[in-house]
């Protein structure tokens, strides 16, 4: 009879995601993961693989459960210009003390691992391309509605907004000064006029 898992695989991966998101890859040990999940080391290895595989699974979970859902919800709820503004505010909330000051897991990973970890770089790059596509889509919709200037080139402006958002997520952790963050959001929105 095959061995049955005595834990919820998705719930445990969610705890692993939170641990890596809070501490980063290097600062999170396998013992930290055992401690935060209550699952023994052997079961973690047997279920998810080594630490690197666990990290990538957690990063992908973040991308699907946080980043992807955030973009979908904002796009469905707000007009294009406001949707762009709301993305900045949502990332600011994640980085705030109320959001556990973890920052964006994708940006954190880009800073920590992307330069020397091809797999992590691929996950981060794909997520960044999705955010860039979201910005371009919102710009095009805004232009169709007459809310965003027609002279703006959507893909070029989307790349600039992505760069601003990446910088914004870094600054929201290191310099969470409301006036500074608001100035970045205001600058991003001014590009749409």
GROMACS .gro file of C-alpha atoms in nm:
model
  193
    1UNK     CA    1   0.000   0.000   0.000
    2UNK     CA    2   0.148   0.339  -0.100
    3UNK     CA    3   0.240   0.591   0.166
    4UNK     CA    4  -0.014   0.872   0.208
    5UNK     CA    5   0.080   1.228   0.289
    6UNK     CA    6  -0.033   1.347   0.628
    7UNK     CA    7  -0.043   1.715   0.532
    8UNK     CA    8  -0.207   1.948   0.280
    9UNK     CA    9   0.054   1.991   0.006
   10UNK     CA   10  -0.079   2.331  -0.108
   11UNK     CA   11  -0.107   2.471   0.246
   12UNK     CA   12   0.247   2.365   0.324
   13UNK     CA   13   0.373   2.519  -0.001
   14UNK     CA   14   0.193   2.841   0.097
   15UNK     CA   15   0.387   2.846   0.427
   16UNK     CA   16   0.709   2.777   0.239
   17UNK     CA   17   0.628   3.063   0.002
   18UNK     CA   18   0.576   3.301   0.295
   19UNK     CA   19   0.908   3.196   0.450
   20UNK     CA   20   1.110   3.247   0.131
   21UNK     CA   21   0.922   3.569   0.057
   22UNK     CA   22   1.003   3.709   0.401
   23UNK     CA   23   1.368   3.600   0.421
   24UNK     CA   24   1.489   3.528   0.069
   25UNK     CA   25   1.653   3.216  -0.065
   26UNK     CA   26   1.993   3.225   0.104
   27UNK     CA   27   1.866   3.329   0.448
   28UNK     CA   28   1.601   3.055   0.461
   29UNK     CA   29   1.733   2.718   0.573
   30UNK     CA   30   1.566   2.381   0.539
   31UNK     CA   31   1.527   2.390   0.918
   32UNK     CA   32   1.335   2.718   0.883
   33UNK     CA   33   1.102   2.542   0.640
   34UNK     CA   34   1.058   2.248   0.875
   35UNK     CA   35   0.982   2.488   1.160
   36UNK     CA   36   0.729   2.697   0.970
   37UNK     CA   37   0.545   2.401   0.817
   38UNK     CA   38   0.566   2.142   1.093
   39UNK     CA   39   0.659   1.888   0.826
   40UNK     CA   40   0.978   1.688   0.872
   41UNK     CA   41   1.271   1.739   0.639
   42UNK     CA   42   1.238   1.398   0.473
   43UNK     CA   43   0.874   1.458   0.387
   44UNK     CA   44   0.953   1.801   0.243
   45UNK     CA   45   1.227   1.655   0.025
   46UNK     CA   46   1.009   1.360  -0.081
   47UNK     CA   47   0.715   1.585  -0.170
   48UNK     CA   48   0.876   1.893  -0.319
   49UNK     CA   49   1.241   1.814  -0.384
   50UNK     CA   50   1.551   2.004  -0.274
   51UNK     CA   51   1.561   2.359  -0.141
   52UNK     CA   52   1.604   2.512  -0.486
   53UNK     CA   53   1.308   2.320  -0.626
   54UNK     CA   54   1.103   2.423  -0.323
   55UNK     CA   55   1.199   2.785  -0.380
   56UNK     CA   56   1.099   2.778  -0.747
   57UNK     CA   57   0.765   2.614  -0.660
   58UNK     CA   58   0.705   2.884  -0.399
   59UNK     CA   59   0.800   3.160  -0.644
   60UNK     CA   60   0.561   3.018  -0.905
   61UNK     CA   61   0.288   2.997  -0.640
   62UNK     CA   62   0.342   3.365  -0.559
   63UNK     CA   63   0.325   3.452  -0.925
   64UNK     CA   64  -0.006   3.267  -0.965
   65UNK     CA   65  -0.172   3.352  -0.634
   66UNK     CA   66  -0.053   3.707  -0.579
   67UNK     CA   67   0.072   3.874  -0.896
   68UNK     CA   68  -0.161   3.709  -1.149
   69UNK     CA   69  -0.474   3.738  -0.937
   70UNK     CA   70  -0.391   4.100  -0.851
   71UNK     CA   71  -0.364   4.201  -1.217
   72UNK     CA   72  -0.682   4.016  -1.311
   73UNK     CA   73  -0.884   4.168  -1.025
   74UNK     CA   74  -0.761   4.522  -1.089
   75UNK     CA   75  -0.821   4.498  -1.464
   76UNK     CA   76  -1.177   4.376  -1.406
   77UNK     CA   77  -1.262   4.642  -1.150
   78UNK     CA   78  -1.106   4.969  -1.268
   79UNK     CA   79  -1.084   5.183  -1.578
   80UNK     CA   80  -0.743   5.162  -1.752
   81UNK     CA   81  -0.578   5.473  -1.605
   82UNK     CA   82  -0.694   5.387  -1.253
   83UNK     CA   83  -0.590   5.023  -1.303
   84UNK     CA   84  -0.234   5.137  -1.372
   85UNK     CA   85  -0.236   5.352  -1.060
   86UNK     CA   86  -0.383   5.068  -0.854
   87UNK     CA   87  -0.102   4.830  -0.948
   88UNK     CA   88   0.148   5.067  -0.790
   89UNK     CA   89  -0.070   5.104  -0.481
   90UNK     CA   90  -0.116   4.726  -0.451
   91UNK     CA   91   0.259   4.667  -0.459
   92UNK     CA   92   0.305   4.947  -0.206
   93UNK     CA   93   0.056   4.778   0.026
   94UNK     CA   94   0.245   4.448   0.007
   95UNK     CA   95   0.566   4.626   0.106
   96UNK     CA   96   0.408   4.826   0.387
   97UNK     CA   97   0.425   4.722   0.753
   98UNK     CA   98   0.058   4.616   0.718
   99UNK     CA   99   0.167   4.388   0.436
  100UNK     CA  100   0.449   4.245   0.651
  101UNK     CA  101   0.708   4.460   0.471
  102UNK     CA  102   0.806   4.167   0.251
  103UNK     CA  103   0.811   4.363  -0.072
  104UNK     CA  104   0.745   4.191  -0.401
  105UNK     CA  105   0.873   3.833  -0.399
  106UNK     CA  106   0.950   3.858  -0.772
  107UNK     CA  107   1.153   4.177  -0.730
  108UNK     CA  108   1.327   4.036  -0.423
  109UNK     CA  109   1.422   3.729  -0.628
  110UNK     CA  110   1.542   3.942  -0.919
  111UNK     CA  111   1.775   4.125  -0.683
  112UNK     CA  112   1.897   3.817  -0.498
  113UNK     CA  113   1.915   3.539  -0.758
  114UNK     CA  114   1.838   3.639  -1.116
  115UNK     CA  115   2.197   3.729  -1.203
  116UNK     CA  116   2.323   3.376  -1.132
  117UNK     CA  117   2.017   3.146  -1.134
  118UNK     CA  118   1.873   3.089  -1.481
  119UNK     CA  119   1.557   2.916  -1.357
  120UNK     CA  120   1.470   3.192  -1.110
  121UNK     CA  121   1.549   3.451  -1.378
  122UNK     CA  122   1.302   3.279  -1.618
  123UNK     CA  123   1.019   3.287  -1.363
  124UNK     CA  124   1.085   3.652  -1.280
  125UNK     CA  125   1.123   3.754  -1.646
  126UNK     CA  126   0.795   3.583  -1.743
  127UNK     CA  127   0.610   3.760  -1.461
  128UNK     CA  128   0.765   4.093  -1.561
  129UNK     CA  129   0.657   4.038  -1.921
  130UNK     CA  130   0.302   3.973  -1.798
  131UNK     CA  131   0.305   4.299  -1.600
  132UNK     CA  132   0.442   4.484  -1.903
  133UNK     CA  133   0.166   4.330  -2.119
  134UNK     CA  134  -0.090   4.441  -1.860
  135UNK     CA  135   0.039   4.800  -1.881
  136UNK     CA  136   0.033   4.793  -2.263
  137UNK     CA  137  -0.319   4.652  -2.263
  138UNK     CA  138  -0.441   4.917  -2.020
  139UNK     CA  139  -0.281   5.193  -2.229
  140UNK     CA  140  -0.448   5.062  -2.546
  141UNK     CA  141  -0.786   5.034  -2.372
  142UNK     CA  142  -0.743   5.382  -2.226
  143UNK     CA  143  -0.664   5.520  -2.572
  144UNK     CA  144  -0.977   5.355  -2.713
  145UNK     CA  145  -1.182   5.515  -2.435
  146UNK     CA  146  -1.016   5.853  -2.485
  147UNK     CA  147  -0.875   5.848  -2.132
  148UNK     CA  148  -0.509   5.808  -2.234
  149UNK     CA  149  -0.339   6.022  -2.498
  150UNK     CA  150  -0.328   5.869  -2.847
  151UNK     CA  151   0.030   5.984  -2.913
  152UNK     CA  152   0.164   5.750  -2.643
  153UNK     CA  153   0.324   5.434  -2.777
  154UNK     CA  154   0.178   5.149  -2.563
  155UNK     CA  155   0.467   4.901  -2.562
  156UNK     CA  156   0.736   5.163  -2.503
  157UNK     CA  157   0.539   5.331  -2.225
  158UNK     CA  158   0.459   4.990  -2.073
  159UNK     CA  159   0.833   4.919  -2.049
  160UNK     CA  160   0.888   5.251  -1.872
  161UNK     CA  161   0.602   5.178  -1.633
  162UNK     CA  162   0.748   4.835  -1.559
  163UNK     CA  163   1.085   4.994  -1.479
  164UNK     CA  164   0.911   5.247  -1.254
  165UNK     CA  165   0.721   4.970  -1.078
  166UNK     CA  166   1.040   4.769  -1.020
  167UNK     CA  167   1.211   5.072  -0.870
  168UNK     CA  168   0.897   5.152  -0.674
  169UNK     CA  169   0.890   4.804  -0.515
  170UNK     CA  170   1.254   4.835  -0.411
  171UNK     CA  171   1.207   5.185  -0.267
  172UNK     CA  172   0.885   5.088  -0.090
  173UNK     CA  173   1.096   4.855   0.126
  174UNK     CA  174   1.407   5.065   0.174
  175UNK     CA  175   1.248   5.412   0.176
  176UNK     CA  176   0.877   5.374   0.245
  177UNK     CA  177   0.828   5.749   0.264
  178UNK     CA  178   0.471   5.829   0.155
  179UNK     CA  179   0.571   6.147  -0.030
  180UNK     CA  180   0.844   5.967  -0.227
  181UNK     CA  181   0.617   5.677  -0.323
  182UNK     CA  182   0.334   5.911  -0.418
  183UNK     CA  183   0.571   6.110  -0.640
  184UNK     CA  184   0.661   5.790  -0.828
  185UNK     CA  185   0.295   5.701  -0.878
  186UNK     CA  186   0.216   6.056  -0.990
  187UNK     CA  187   0.504   6.048  -1.238
  188UNK     CA  188   0.382   5.717  -1.380
  189UNK     CA  189   0.030   5.854  -1.431
  190UNK     CA  190   0.161   6.178  -1.588
  191UNK     CA  191   0.319   5.968  -1.864
  192UNK     CA  192  -0.032   5.880  -1.981
  193UNK     CA  193  -0.135   6.240  -2.055
   0.00000   0.00000   0.00000
